[in-house]
PDB file of C-alpha atoms in Angstrom:
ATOM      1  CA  UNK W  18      83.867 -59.263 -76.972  1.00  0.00           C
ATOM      2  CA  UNK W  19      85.385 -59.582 -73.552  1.00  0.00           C
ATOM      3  CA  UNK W  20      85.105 -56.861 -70.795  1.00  0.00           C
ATOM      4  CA  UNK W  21      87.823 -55.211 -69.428  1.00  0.00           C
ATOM      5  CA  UNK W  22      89.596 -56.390 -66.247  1.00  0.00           C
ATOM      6  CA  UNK W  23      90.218 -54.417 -62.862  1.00  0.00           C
ATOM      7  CA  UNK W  24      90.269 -54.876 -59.431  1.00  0.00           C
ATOM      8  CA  UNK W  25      87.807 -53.710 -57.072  1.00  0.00           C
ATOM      9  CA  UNK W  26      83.817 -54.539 -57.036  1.00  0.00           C
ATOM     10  CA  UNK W  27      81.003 -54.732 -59.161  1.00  0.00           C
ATOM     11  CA  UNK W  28      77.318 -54.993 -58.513  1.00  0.00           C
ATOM     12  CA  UNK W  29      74.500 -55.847 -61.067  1.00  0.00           C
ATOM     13  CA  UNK W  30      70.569 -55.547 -60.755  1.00  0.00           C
ATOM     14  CA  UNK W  31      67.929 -56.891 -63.166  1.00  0.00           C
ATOM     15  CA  UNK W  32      66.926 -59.241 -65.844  1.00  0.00           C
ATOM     16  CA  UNK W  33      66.412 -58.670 -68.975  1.00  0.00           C
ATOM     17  CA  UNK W  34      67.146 -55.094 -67.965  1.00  0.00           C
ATOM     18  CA  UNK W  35      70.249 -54.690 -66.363  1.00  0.00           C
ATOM     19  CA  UNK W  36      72.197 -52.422 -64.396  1.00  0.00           C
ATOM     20  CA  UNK W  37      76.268 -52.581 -63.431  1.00  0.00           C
ATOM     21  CA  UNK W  38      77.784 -50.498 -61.376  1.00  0.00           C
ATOM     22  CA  UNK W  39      81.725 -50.918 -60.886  1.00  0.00           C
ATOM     23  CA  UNK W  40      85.087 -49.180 -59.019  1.00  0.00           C
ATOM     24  CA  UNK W  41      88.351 -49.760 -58.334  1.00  0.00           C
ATOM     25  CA  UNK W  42      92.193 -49.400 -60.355  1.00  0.00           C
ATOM     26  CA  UNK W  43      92.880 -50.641 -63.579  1.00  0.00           C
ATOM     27  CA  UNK W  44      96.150 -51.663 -63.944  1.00  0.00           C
ATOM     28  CA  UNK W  45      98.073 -49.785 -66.986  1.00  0.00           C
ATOM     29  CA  UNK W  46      99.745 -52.601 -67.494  1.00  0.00           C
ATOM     30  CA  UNK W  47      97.226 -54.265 -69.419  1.00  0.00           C
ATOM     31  CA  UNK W  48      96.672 -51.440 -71.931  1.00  0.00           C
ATOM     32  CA  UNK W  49      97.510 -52.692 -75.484  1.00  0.00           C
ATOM     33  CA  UNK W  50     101.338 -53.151 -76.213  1.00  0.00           C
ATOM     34  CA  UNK W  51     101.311 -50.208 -78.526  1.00  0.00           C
ATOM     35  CA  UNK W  52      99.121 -47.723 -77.399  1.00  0.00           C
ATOM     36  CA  UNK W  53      99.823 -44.413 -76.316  1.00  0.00           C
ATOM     37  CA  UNK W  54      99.003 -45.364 -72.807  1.00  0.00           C
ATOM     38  CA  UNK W  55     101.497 -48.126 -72.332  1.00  0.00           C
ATOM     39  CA  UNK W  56     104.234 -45.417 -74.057  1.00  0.00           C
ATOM     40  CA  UNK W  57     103.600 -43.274 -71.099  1.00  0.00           C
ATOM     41  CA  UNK W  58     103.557 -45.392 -68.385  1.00  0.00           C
ATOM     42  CA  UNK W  59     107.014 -45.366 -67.913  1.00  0.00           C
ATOM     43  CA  UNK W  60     107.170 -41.685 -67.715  1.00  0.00           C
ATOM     44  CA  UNK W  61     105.268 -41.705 -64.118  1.00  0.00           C
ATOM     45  CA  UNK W  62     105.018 -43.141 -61.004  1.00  0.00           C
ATOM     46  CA  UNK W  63     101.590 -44.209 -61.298  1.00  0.00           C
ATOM     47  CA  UNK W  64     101.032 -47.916 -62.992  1.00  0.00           C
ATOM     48  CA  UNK W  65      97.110 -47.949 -61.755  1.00  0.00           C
ATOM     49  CA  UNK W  66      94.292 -45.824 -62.910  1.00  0.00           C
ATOM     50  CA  UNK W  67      91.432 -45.155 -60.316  1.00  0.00           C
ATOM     51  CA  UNK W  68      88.159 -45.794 -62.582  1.00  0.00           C
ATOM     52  CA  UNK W  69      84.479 -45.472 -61.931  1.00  0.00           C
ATOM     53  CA  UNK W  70      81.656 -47.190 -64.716  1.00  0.00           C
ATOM     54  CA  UNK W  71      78.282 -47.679 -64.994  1.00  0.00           C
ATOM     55  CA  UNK W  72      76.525 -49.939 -67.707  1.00  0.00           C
ATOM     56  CA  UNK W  73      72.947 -50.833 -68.965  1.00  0.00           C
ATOM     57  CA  UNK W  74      72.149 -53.601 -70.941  1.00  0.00           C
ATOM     58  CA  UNK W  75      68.693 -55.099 -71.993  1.00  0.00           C
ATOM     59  CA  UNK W  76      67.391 -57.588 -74.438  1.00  0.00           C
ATOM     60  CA  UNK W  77      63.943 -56.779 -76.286  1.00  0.00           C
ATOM     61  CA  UNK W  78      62.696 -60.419 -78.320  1.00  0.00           C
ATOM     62  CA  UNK W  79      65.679 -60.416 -81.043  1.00  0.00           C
ATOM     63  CA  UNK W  80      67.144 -56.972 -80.089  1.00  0.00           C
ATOM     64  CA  UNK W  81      69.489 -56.457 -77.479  1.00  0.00           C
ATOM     65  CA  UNK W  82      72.100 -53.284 -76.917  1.00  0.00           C
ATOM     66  CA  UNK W  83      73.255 -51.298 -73.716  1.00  0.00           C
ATOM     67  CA  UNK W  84      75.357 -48.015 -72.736  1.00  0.00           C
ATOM     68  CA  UNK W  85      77.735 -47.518 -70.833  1.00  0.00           C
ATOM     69  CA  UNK W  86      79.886 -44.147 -69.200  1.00  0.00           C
ATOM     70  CA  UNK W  87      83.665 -45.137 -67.288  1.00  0.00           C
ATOM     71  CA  UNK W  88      85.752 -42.579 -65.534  1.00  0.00           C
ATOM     72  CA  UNK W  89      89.464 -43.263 -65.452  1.00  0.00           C
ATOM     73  CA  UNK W  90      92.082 -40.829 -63.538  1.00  0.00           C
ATOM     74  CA  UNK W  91      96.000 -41.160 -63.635  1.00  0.00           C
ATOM     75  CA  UNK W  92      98.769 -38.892 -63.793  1.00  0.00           C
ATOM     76  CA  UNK W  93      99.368 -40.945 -67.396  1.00  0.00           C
ATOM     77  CA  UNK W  94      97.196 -39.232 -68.906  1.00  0.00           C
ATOM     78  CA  UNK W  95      99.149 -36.017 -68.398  1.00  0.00           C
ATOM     79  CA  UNK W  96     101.899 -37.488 -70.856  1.00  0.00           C
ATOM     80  CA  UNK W  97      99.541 -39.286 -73.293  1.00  0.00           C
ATOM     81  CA  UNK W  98      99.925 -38.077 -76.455  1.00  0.00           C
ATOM     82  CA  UNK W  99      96.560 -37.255 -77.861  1.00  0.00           C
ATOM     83  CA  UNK W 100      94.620 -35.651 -74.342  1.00  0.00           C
ATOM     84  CA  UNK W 101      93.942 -32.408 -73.486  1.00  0.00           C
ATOM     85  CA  UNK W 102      96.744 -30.376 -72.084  1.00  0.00           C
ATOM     86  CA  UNK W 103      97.254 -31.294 -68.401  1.00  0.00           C
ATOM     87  CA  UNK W 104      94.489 -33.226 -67.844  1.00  0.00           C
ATOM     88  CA  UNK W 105      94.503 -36.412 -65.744  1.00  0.00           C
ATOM     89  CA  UNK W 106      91.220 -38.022 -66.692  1.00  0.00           C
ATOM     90  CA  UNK W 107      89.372 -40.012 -69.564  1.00  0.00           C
ATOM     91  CA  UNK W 108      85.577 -40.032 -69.351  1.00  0.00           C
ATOM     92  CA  UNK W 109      84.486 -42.835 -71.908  1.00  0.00           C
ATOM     93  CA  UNK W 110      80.925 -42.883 -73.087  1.00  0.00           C
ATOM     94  CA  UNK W 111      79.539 -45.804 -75.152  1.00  0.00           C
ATOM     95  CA  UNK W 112      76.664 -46.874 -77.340  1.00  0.00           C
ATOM     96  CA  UNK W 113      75.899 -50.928 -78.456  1.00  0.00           C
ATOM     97  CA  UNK W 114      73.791 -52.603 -79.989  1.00  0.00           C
ATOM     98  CA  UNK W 115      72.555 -55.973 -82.102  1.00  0.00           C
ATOM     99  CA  UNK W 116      69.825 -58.086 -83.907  1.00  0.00           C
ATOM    100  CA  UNK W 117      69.687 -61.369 -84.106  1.00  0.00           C
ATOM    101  CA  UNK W 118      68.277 -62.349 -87.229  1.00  0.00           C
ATOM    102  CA  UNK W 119      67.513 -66.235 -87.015  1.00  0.00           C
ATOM    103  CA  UNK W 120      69.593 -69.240 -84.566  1.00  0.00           C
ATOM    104  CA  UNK W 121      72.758 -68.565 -86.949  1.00  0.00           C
ATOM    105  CA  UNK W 122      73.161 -64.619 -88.200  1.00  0.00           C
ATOM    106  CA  UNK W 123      73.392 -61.786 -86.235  1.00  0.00           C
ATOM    107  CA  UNK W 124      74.258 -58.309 -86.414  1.00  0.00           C
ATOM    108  CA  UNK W 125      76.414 -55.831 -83.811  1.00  0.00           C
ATOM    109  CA  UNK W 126      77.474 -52.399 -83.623  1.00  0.00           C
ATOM    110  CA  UNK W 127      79.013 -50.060 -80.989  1.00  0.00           C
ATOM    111  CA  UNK W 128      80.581 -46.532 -80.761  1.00  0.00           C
ATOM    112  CA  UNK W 129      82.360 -45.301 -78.234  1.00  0.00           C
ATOM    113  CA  UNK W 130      84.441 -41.740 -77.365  1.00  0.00           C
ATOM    114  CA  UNK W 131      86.672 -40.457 -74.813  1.00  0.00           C
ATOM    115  CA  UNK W 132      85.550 -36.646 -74.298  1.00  0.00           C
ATOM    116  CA  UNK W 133      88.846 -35.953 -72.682  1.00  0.00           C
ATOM    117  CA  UNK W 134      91.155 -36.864 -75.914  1.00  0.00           C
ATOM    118  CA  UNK W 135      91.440 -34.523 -78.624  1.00  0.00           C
ATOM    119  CA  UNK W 136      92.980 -37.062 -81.426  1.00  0.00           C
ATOM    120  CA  UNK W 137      92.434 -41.032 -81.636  1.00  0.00           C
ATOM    121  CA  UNK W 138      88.897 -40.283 -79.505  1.00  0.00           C
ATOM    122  CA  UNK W 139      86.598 -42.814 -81.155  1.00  0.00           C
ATOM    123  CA  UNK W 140      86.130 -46.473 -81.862  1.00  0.00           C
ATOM    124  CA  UNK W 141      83.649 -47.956 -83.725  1.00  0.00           C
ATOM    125  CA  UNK W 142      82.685 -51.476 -85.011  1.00  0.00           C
ATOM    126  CA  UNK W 143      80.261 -53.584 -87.003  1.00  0.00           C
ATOM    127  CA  UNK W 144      80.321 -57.059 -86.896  1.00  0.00           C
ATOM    128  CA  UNK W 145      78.072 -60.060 -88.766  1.00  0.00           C
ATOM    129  CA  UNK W 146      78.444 -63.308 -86.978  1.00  0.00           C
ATOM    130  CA  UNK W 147      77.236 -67.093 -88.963  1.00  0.00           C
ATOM    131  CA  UNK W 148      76.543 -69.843 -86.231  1.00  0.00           C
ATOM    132  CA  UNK W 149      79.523 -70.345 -83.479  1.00  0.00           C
ATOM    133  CA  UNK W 150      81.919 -72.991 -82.638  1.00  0.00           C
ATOM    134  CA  UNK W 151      80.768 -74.970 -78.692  1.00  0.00           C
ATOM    135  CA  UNK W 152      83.930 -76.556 -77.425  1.00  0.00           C
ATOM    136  CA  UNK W 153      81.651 -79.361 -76.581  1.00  0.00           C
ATOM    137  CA  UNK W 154      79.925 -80.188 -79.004  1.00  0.00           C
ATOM    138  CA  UNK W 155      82.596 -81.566 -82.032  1.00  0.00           C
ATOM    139  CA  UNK W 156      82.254 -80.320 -85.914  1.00  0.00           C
ATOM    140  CA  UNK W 157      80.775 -76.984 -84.559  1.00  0.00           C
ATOM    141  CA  UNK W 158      82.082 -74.201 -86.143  1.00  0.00           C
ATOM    142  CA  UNK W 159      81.531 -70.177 -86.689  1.00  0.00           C
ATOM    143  CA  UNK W 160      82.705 -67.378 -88.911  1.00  0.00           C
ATOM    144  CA  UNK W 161      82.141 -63.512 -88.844  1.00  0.00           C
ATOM    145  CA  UNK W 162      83.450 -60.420 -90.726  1.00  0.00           C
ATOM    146  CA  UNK W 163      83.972 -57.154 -89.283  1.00  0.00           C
ATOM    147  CA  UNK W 164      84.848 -53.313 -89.954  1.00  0.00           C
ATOM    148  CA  UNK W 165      86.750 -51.830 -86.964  1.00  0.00           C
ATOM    149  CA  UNK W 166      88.020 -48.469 -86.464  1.00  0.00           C
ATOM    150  CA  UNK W 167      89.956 -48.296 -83.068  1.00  0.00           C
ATOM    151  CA  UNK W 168      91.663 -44.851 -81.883  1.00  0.00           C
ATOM    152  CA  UNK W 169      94.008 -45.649 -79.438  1.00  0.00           C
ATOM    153  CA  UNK W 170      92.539 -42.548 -76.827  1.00  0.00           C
ATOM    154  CA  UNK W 171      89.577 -44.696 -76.095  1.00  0.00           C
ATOM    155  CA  UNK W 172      90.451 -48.159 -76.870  1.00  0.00           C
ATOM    156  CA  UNK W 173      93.030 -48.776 -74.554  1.00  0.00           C
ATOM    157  CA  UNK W 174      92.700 -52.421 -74.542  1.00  0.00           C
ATOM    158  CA  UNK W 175      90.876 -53.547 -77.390  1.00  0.00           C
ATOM    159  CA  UNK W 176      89.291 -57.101 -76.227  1.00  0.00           C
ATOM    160  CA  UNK W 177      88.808 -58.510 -79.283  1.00  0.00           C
ATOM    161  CA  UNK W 178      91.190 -61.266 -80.830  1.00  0.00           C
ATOM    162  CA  UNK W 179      93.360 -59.914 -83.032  1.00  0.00           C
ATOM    163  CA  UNK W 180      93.941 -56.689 -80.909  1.00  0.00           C
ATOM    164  CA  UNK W 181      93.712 -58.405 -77.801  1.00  0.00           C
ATOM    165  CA  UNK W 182      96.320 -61.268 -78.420  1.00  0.00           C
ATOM    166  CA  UNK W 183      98.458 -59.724 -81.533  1.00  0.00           C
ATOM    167  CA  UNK W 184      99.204 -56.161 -80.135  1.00  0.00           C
ATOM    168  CA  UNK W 185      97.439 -54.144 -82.894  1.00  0.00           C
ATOM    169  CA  UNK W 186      95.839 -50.690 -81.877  1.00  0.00           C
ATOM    170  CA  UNK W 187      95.175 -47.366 -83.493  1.00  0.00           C
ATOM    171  CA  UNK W 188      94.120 -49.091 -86.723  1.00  0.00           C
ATOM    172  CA  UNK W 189      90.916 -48.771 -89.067  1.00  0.00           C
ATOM    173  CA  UNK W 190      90.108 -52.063 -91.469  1.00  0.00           C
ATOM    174  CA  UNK W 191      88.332 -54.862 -92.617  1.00  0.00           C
ATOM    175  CA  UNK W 192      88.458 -58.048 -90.469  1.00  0.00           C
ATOM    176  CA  UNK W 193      87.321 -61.952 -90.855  1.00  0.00           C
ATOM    177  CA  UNK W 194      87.747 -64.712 -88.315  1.00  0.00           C
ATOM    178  CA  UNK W 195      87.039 -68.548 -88.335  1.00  0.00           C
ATOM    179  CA  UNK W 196      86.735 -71.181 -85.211  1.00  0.00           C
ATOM    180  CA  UNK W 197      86.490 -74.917 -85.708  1.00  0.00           C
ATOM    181  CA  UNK W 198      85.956 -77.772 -82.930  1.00  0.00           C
ATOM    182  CA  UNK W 199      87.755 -80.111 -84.402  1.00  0.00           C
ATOM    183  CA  UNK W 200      87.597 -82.425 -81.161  1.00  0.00           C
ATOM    184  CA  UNK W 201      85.676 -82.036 -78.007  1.00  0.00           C
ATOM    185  CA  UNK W 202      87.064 -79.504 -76.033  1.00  0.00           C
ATOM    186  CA  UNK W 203      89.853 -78.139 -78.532  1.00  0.00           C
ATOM    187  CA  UNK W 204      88.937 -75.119 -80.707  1.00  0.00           C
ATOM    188  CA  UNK W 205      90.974 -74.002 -83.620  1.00  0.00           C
ATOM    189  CA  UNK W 206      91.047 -70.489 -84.892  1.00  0.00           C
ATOM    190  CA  UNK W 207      91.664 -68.212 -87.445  1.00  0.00           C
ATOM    191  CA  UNK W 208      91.855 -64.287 -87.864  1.00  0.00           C
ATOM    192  CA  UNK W 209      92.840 -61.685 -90.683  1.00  0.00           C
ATOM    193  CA  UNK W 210      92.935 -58.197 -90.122  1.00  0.00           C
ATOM    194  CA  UNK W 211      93.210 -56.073 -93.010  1.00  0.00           C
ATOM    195  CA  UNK W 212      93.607 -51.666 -92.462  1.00  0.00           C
ATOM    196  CA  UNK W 213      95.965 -49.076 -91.948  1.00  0.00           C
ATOM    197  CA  UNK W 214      97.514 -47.139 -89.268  1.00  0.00           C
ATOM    198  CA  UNK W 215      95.450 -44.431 -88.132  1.00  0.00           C
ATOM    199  CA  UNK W 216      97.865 -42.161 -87.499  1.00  0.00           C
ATOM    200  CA  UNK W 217     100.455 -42.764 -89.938  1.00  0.00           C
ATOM    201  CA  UNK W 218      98.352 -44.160 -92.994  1.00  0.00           C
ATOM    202  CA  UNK W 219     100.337 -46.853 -93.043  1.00  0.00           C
ATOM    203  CA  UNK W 220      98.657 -50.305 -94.123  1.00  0.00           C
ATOM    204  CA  UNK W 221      98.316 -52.911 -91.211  1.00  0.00           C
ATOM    205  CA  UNK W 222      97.910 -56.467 -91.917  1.00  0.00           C
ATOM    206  CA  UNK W 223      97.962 -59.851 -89.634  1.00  0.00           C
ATOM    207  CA  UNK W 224      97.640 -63.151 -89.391  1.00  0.00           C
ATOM    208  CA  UNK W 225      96.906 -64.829 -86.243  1.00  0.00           C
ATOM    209  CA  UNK W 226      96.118 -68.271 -85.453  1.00  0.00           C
ATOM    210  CA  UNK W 227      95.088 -70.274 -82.120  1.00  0.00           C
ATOM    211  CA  UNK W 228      94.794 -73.860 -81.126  1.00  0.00           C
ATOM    212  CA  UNK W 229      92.837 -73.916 -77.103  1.00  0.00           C
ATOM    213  CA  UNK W 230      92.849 -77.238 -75.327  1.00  0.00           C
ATOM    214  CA  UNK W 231      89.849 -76.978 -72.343  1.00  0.00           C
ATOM    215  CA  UNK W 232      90.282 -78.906 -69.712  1.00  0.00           C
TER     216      UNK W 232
END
């Protein structure tokens, strides 16, 4: 799962035990295509969020997890279906963490809420991984399956594949995903996403596939 982008500064202490602290604007822009953020963007003059995080991670032999709290404040939120009435903030607490069972299984799990939204609050996921494709090493390959639930109140950008590239949001299901080296440097993938519409009931299904050339 990728992190977030922003601009402004970040600092991190520690080792196996470690501590990020972060501030700056996030740009509104990059919430997902069809959230409820991206809906009211366009109803205010204010395409950056100010935001404030802090994040602790640590690894313990096989076991490793974190938590995290981020602050964001825009006059979006004001229009954003789904918030409290009139308020300009979402404070976004999370929970993380995974076992690694052997060199080719392991097991995540996060939770996260937005205290400030009253419907599509929560996110959840579970995730099993098998091996993982290296772009440099050829014939390398990896496969996982994966029950998400993502409320659109707190994930405003979902990071991970299908979400991330395919504009899906506000959507509970079952997902699998495949990626192959099938030469050095070029990785070919695979997702399904399987659910339905968290608001609406409605089933949601996709497809998506991706060729990367590195260079």
């Amino acid at each position: 799962m990728r992190t977030f982008q922003f601009s402004g500064a970040q600092v991190t202490f520690g080792n196996q035990l470690k501590l990020t602290a972060e501030a700056g604007r996030w740009n509104l822009n990059s919430a997902n295509k069809q959230s409820n953020l991206n809906d009211a963007a366009g109803k205010t003059d204010d395409d950056a969020a100010n935001y404030q995080g802090i994040a602790l991670n640590g690894t313990a032999g096989k076991l490793y997890g974190g938590a995290a709290y981020r602050h964001f404040n825009s006059n979006v939120f004001t229009q954003t279906k789904g918030f409290e009435k009139n308020t300009d903030e979402a404070n976004i607490w999370s929970v993380g963490a995974g076992y690694k069972f052997d060199k080719n299984w392991n097991l995540y799990g996060a939770y996260a809420k937005n205290e400030k939204a009253e419907a599509d609050a929560t996110a959840h996921n579970i995730q099993l991984n098998y091996k993982g494709a290296q772009k440099a090493n050829k014939g390398s390959w990896g496969a996982y399956t994966a029950y998400r639930y993502m409320g659109q109140n707190v994930a405003f950008a979902p990071t991970y594949e299908t979400f991330l590239n395919a504009g899906v949001n506000n959507v509970k299901g079952w997902e699998v995903g495949t990626e192959y080296v099938p030469f050095t440097n070029v990785t070919a993938a695979a997702y399904y996403f399987n659910g339905k519409k968290l608001d609406t009931d409605r089933d949601a299904e996709l497809l998506f596939g991706r060729v990367n050339f590195w260079f």
